[in-house]
Short mmCIF file of C-alpha atoms and ligand atoms in Angstrom, two decimals:
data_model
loop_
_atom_site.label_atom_id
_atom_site.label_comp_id
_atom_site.label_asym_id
_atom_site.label_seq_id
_atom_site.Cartn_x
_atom_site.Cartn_y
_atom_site.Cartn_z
CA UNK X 1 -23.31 23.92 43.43
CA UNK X 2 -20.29 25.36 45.33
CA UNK X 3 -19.32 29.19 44.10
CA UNK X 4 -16.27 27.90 42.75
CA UNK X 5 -17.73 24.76 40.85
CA UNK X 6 -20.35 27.25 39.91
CA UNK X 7 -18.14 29.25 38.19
CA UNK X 8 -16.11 27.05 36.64
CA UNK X 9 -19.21 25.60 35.08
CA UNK X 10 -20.29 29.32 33.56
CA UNK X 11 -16.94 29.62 32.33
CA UNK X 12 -16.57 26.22 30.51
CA UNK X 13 -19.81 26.43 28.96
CA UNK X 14 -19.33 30.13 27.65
CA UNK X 15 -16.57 28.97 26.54
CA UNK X 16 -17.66 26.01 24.92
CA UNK X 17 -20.18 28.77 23.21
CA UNK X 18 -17.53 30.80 22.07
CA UNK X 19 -15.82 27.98 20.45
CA UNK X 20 -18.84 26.92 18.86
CA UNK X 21 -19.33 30.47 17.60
CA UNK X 22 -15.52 30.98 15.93
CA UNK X 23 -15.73 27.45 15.04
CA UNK X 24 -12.43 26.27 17.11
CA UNK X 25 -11.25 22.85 17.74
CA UNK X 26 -11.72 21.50 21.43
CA UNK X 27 -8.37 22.04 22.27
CA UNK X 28 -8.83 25.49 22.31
CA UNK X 29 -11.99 25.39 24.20
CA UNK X 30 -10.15 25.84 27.98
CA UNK X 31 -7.57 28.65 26.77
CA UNK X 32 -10.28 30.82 24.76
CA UNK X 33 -12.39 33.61 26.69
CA UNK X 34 -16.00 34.29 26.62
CA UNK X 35 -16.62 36.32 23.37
CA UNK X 36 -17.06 36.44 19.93
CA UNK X 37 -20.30 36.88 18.46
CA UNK X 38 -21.98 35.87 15.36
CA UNK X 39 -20.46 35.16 12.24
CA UNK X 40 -20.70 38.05 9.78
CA UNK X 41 -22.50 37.14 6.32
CA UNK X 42 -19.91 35.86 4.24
CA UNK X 43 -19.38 37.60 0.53
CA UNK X 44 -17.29 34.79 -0.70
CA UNK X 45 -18.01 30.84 -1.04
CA UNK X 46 -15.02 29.09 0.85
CA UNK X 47 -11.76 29.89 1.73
CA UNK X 48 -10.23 33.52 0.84
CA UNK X 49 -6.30 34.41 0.54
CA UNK X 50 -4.77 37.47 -0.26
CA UNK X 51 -1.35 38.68 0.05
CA UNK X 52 1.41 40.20 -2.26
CA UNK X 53 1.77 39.28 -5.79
CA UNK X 54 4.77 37.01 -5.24
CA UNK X 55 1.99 34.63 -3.34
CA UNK X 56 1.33 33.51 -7.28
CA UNK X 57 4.71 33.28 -8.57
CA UNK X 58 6.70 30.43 -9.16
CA UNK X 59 4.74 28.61 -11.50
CA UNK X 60 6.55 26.36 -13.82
CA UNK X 61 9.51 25.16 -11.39
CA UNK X 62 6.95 25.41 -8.07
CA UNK X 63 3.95 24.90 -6.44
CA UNK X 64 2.52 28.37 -5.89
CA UNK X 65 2.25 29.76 -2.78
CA UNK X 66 -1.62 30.05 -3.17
CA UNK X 67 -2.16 26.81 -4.35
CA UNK X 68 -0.47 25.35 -1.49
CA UNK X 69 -2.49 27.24 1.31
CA UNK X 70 -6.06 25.96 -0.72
CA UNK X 71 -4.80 22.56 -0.64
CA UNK X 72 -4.21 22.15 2.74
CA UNK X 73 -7.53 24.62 3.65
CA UNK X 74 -9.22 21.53 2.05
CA UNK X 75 -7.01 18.58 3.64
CA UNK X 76 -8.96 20.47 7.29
CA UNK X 77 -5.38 22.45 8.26
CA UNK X 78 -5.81 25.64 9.88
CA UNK X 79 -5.24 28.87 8.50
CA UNK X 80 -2.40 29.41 10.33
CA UNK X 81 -0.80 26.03 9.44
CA UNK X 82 -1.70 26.68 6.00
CA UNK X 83 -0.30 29.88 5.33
CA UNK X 84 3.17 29.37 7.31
CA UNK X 85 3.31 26.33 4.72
CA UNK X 86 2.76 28.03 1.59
CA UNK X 87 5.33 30.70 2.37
CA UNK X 88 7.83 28.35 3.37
CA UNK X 89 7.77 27.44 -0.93
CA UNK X 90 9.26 30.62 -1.24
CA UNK X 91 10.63 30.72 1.19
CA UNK X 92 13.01 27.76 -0.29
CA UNK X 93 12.99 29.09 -3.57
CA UNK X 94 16.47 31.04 -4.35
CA UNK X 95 14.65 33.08 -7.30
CA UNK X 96 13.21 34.78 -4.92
CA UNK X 97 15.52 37.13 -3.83
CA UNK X 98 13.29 38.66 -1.08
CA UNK X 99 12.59 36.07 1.00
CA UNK X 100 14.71 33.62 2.71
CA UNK X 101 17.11 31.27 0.76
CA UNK X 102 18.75 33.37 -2.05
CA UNK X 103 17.26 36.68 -0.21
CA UNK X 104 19.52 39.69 -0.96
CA UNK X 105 22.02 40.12 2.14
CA UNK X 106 22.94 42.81 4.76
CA UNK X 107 25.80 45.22 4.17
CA UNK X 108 27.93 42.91 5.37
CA UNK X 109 26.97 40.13 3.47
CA UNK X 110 25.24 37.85 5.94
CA UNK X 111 21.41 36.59 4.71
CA UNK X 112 19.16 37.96 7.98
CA UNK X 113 15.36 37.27 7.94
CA UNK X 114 12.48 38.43 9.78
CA UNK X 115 8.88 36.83 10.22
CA UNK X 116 5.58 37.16 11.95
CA UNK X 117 2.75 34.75 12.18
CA UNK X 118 -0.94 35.80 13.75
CA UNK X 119 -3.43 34.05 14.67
CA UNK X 120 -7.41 35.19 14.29
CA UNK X 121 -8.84 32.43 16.71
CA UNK X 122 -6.95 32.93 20.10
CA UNK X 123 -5.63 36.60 18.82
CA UNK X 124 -1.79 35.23 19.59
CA UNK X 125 1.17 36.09 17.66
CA UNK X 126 4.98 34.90 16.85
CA UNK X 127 7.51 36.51 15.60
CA UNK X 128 11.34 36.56 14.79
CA UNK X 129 13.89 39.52 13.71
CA UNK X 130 17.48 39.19 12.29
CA UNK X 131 17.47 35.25 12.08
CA UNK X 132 20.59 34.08 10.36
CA UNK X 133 20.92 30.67 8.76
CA UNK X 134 17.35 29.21 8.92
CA UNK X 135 15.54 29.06 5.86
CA UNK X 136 11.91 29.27 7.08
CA UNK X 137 11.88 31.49 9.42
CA UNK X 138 8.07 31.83 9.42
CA UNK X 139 8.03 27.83 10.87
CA UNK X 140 9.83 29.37 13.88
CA UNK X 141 7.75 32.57 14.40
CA UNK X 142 4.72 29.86 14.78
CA UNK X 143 6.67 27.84 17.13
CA UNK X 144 7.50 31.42 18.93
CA UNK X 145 3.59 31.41 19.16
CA UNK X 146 3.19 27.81 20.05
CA UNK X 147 5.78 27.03 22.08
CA UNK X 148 6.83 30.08 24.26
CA UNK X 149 4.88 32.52 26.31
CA UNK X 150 6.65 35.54 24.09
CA UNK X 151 5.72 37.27 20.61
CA UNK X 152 9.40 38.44 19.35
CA UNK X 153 12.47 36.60 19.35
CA UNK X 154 15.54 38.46 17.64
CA UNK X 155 19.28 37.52 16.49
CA UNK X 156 21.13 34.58 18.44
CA UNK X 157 18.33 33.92 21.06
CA UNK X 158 15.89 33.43 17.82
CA UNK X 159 18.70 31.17 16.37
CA UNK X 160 19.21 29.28 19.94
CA UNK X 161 15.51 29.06 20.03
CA UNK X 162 15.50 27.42 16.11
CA UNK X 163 18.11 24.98 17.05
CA UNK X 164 16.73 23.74 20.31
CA UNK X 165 13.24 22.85 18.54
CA UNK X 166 15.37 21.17 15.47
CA UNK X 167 15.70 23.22 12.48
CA UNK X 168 18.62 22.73 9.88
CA UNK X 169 21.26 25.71 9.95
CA UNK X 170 22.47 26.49 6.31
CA UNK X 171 24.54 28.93 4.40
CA UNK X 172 21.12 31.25 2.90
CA UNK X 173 23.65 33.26 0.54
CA UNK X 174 23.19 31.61 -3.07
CA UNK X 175 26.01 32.95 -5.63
CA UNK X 176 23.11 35.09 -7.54
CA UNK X 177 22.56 36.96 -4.16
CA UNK X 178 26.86 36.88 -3.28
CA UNK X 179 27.23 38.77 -6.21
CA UNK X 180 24.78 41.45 -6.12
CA UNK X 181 26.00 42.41 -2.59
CA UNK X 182 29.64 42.05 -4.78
CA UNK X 183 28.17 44.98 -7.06
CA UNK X 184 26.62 46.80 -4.36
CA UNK X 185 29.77 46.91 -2.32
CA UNK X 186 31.89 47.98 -4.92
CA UNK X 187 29.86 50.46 -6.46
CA UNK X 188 27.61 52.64 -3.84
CA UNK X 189 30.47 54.60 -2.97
CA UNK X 190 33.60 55.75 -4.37
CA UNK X 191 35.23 57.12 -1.26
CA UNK X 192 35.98 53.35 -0.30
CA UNK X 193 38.60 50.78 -0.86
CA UNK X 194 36.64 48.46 -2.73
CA UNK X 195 37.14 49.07 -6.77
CA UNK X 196 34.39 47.28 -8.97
CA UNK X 197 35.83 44.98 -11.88
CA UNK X 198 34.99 46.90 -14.89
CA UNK X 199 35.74 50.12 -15.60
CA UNK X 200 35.32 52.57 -18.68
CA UNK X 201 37.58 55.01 -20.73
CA UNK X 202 36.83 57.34 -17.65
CA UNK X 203 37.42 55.14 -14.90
CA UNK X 204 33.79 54.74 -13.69
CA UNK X 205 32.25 50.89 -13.25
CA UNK X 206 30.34 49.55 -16.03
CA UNK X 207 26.43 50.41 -15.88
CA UNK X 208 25.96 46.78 -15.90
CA UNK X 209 28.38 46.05 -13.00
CA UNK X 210 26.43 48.90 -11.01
CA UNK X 211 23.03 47.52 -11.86
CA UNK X 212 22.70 45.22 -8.49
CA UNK X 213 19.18 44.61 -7.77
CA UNK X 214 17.79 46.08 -4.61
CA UNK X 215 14.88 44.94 -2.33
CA UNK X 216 12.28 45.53 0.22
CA UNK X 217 10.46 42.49 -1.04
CA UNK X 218 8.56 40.23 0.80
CA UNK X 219 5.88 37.85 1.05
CA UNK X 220 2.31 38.24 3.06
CA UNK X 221 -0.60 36.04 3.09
CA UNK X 222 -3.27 35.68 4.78
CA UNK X 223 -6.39 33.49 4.93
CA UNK X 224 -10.00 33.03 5.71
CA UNK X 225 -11.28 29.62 6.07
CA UNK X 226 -14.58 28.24 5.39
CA UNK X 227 -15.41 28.83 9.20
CA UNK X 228 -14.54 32.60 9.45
CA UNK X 229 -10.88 31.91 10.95
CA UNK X 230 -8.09 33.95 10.02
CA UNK X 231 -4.62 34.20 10.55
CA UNK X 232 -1.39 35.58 8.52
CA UNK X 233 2.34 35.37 7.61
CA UNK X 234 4.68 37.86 6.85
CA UNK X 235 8.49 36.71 5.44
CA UNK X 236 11.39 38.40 4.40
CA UNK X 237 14.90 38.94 3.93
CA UNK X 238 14.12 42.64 4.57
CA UNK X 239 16.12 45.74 3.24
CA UNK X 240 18.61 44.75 1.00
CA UNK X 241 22.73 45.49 2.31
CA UNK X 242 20.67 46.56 5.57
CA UNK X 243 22.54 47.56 8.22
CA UNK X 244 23.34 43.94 10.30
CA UNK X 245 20.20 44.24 12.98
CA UNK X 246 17.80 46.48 11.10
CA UNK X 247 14.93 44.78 11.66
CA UNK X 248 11.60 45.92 9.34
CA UNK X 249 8.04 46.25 9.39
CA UNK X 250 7.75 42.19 8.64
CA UNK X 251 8.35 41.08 12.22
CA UNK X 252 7.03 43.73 13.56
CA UNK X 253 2.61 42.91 14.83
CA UNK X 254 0.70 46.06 13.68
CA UNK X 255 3.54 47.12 11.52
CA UNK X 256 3.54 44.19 8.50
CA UNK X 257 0.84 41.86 9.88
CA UNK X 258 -2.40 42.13 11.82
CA UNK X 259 -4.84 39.98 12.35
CA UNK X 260 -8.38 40.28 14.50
CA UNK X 261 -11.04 37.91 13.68
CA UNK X 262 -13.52 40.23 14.58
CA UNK X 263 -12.67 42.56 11.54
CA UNK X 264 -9.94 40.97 9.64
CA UNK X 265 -6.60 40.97 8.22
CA UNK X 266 -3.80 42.80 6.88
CA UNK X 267 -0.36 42.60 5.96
CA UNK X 268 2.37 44.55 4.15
CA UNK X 269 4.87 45.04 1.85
CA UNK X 270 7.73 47.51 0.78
CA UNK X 271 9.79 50.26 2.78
CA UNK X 272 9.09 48.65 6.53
CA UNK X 273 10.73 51.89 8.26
CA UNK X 274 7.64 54.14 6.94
CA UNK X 275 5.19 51.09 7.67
CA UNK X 276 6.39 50.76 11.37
CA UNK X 277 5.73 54.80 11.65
CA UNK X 278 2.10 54.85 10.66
CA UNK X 279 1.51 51.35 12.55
CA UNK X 280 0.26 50.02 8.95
CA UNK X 281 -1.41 46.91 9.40
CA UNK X 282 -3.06 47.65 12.42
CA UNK X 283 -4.31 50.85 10.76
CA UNK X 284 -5.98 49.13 7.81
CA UNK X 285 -7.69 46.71 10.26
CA UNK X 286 -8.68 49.36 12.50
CA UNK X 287 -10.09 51.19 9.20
CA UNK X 288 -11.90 48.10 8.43
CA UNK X 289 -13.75 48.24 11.75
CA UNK X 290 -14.58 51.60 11.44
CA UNK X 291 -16.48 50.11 8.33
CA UNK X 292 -14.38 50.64 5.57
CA UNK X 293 -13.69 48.57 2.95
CA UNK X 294 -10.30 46.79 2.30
CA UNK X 295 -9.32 48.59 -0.60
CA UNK X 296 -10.51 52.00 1.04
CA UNK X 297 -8.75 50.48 4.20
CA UNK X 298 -5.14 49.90 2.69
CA UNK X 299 -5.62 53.39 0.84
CA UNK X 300 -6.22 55.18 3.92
CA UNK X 301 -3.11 53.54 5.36
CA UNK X 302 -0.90 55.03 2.06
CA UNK X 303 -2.60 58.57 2.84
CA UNK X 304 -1.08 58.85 6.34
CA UNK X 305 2.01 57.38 5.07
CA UNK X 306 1.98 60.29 2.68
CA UNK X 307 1.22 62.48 5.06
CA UNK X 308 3.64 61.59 7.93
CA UNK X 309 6.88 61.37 5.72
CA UNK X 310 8.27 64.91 6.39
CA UNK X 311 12.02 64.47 5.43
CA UNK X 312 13.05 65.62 2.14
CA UNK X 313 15.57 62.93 1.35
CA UNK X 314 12.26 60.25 0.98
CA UNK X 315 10.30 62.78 -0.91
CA UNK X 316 9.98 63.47 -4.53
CA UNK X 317 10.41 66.93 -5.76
CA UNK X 318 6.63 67.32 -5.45
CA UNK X 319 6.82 66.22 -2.36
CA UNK X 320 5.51 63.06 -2.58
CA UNK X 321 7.32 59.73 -1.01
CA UNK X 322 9.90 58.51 -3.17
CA UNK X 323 9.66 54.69 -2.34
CA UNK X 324 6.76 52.31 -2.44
CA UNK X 325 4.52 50.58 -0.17
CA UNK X 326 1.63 48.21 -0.30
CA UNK X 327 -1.06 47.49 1.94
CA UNK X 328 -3.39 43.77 1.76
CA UNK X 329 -6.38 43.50 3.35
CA UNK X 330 -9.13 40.86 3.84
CA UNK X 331 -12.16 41.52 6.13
CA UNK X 332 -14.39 38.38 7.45
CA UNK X 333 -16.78 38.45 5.47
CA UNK X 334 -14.24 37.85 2.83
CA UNK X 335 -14.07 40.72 0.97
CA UNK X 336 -10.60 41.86 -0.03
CA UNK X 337 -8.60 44.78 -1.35
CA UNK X 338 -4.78 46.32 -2.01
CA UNK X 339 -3.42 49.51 -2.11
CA UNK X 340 -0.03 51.34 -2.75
CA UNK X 341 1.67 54.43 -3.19
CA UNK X 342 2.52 54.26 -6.60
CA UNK X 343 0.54 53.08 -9.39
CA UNK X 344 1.29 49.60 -11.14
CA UNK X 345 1.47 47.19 -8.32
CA UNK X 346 -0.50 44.20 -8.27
CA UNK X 347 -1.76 41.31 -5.18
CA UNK X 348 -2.44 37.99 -5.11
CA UNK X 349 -6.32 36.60 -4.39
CA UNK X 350 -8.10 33.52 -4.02
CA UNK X 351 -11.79 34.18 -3.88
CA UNK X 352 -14.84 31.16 -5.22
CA UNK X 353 -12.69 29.17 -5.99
CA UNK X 354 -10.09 31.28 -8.52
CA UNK X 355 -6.46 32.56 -7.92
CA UNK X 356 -5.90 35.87 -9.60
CA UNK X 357 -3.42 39.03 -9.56
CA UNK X 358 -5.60 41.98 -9.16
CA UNK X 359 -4.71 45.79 -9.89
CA UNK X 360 -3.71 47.87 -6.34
CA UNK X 361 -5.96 50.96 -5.88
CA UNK X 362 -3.09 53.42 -5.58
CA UNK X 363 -2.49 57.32 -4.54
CA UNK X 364 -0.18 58.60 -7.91
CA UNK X 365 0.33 57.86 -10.83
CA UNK X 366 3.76 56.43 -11.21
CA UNK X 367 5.88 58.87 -13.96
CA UNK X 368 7.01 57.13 -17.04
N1 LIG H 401 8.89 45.34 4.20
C1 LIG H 401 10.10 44.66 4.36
C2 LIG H 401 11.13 45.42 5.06
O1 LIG H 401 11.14 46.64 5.02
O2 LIG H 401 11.97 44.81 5.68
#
């Protein structure tokens, strides 16, 4: 045997090996490397999701976003396929006002999403930041991963990008989301032109006029499969009346989404600016390899969030951070945990066989 035929016999058949070992289709067999290891013992029978709480909402006008991702685990799609698919339901769903269609607007109005996509098996990701007019923008940070040798694409290039491979272009600003930009814009300042509807005996604008809602909402997910394969999704409309281009932790790999199958996953929620700072989902999966557990993982994420916000205006008068975050986590052997600042928050998990909401582990107490 030649050197060079030599070689490219090792490498084949390690890599055949390594498929075998992470359980990959043939496909991947000539782009994965040598590596791996064995499967760690698995706590969980089957597939395991977690994510953020909105992963179970929708019931009673929509397929969940849980349900979805089980049912196509068991029709043999990937977990990357899987999860990109059960976000895009709320993705579509305008009662969501966090994630694309209906998602709450920049400052100027304009609907701008961001997305990232990771996958466990080949360690590749996809994202996009500041995509206008595309209602699953997750579908197009997996075609970023797919389909181009890049793992960001941002604004009109991300757009371009969406076009060229097909995607509809639509108006993402429903009338429920018009008008609470309306309210915002005509109430958060008073040294403006713009002079809300309603006012009372003293001039001021109604309370409910200046009650617009307000958002760092998203939606994360991520998934184990029955062959130890992960991969995640993180959506959103971001910061609500945003400045146009702020782009958040969402789109952002190690920020709202990590994923390594040779630890695990984790993804993010809430104020992205402080996420992006401390790195957050990268932490928590980097905690989880120093052998923590997911819970103890996310926590330890919150504590250097705590610990790194130094500016006044984002603390509380005790000094504590006054916004909320939340951390989801899910190791390979399928164990999985939240965390948040505050108490009260809940996330979404599918373990044996049951979807459930389960209490975050959490740093304060929130005040009544
Ligand atoms: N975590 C969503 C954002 O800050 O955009």
């Amino acid at each position: 045997m030649s050197d060079i035929t030599r070689r490219d016999f090792v490498t084949a058949t390690a890599a055949t090996a390594a498929c075998a070992a992470v359980g990959v289709t043939p496909t991947y067999a000539a782009a994965i490397a040598p590596g791996g290891g064995a499967q760690p013992v698995r706590a969980a029978a089957g597939p395991v999701i977690v994510g953020s709480g909105n992963c179970l909402s929708g019931e009673g006008y929509r397929q969940r976003c849980i349900d979805r991702v089980v049912e196509l685990l068991a029709a043999g799609k990937g977990p990357l396929e899987a999860v990109v698919e059960g976000v895009a339901l709320v993705e579509a769903d305008p009662k969501d006002m966090s994630v694309g269609y209906g998602g709450l607007p920049n400052e100027e109005g304009v609907v701008e999403l961001d997305a990232s996509v990771m996958d466990g098996v080949l360690h590749r990701s996809g994202a996009v930041g500041g995509l206008q007019r595309i209602m699953h923008p997750a579908r197009v940070a997996k075609l970023v991963l797919e389909r181009t040798d890049h793992c960001m694409l941002v604004g009109e290039g991300a757009l371009k990008f969406a076009r060229a491979h097909g995607f509809e272009e639509m108006n993402l600003l429903t009338n429920e989301a018009r008008e609470a930009w309306l309210k915002w814009k005509e109430t958060h300042s008073e040294d403006d032109d713009w002079i809300p509807p309603e006012v009372d005996e003293n001039g001021k604008q109604s309370a409910r006029w200046r009650a617009w809602p307000f958002s760092y909402g998203t939606i994360n997910c991520c998934a184990l499969d029955v062959k130890g394969n992960l991969a995640g999704v993180t959506t959103t409309s971001g910061l609500s009346y945003k400045l146009p281009g702020r782009v958040g932790d969402s789109p952002i790999i190690g920020a709202g989404l990590y994923v390594d199958n040779e630890v695990g996953a984790a993804g993010s929620t809430g104020r992205g600016e402080a996420v992006i700072q401390i790195c957050g989902a990268h932490t928590v999966v980097e905690a989880m390899r120093q052998g923590k557990s997911p819970k103890d993982a996310c926590l330890e994420a919150c504590d250097r969030v705590v610990k790194k916000n130094r500016l006044k205006r984002l603390q509380t008068k005790d000094g504590r951070p006054n916004f909320g975050l939340n951390f989801y986590a899910v190791n390979n052997k399928g164990e999985h945990g939240g965390a948040s600042i505050w108490s009260g928050s809940q996330y979404a998990a599918y373990v044996n066989g049951e979807a459930k909401l389960v209490p975050s582990a959490f740093l304060f107490e929130t005040e009544k």
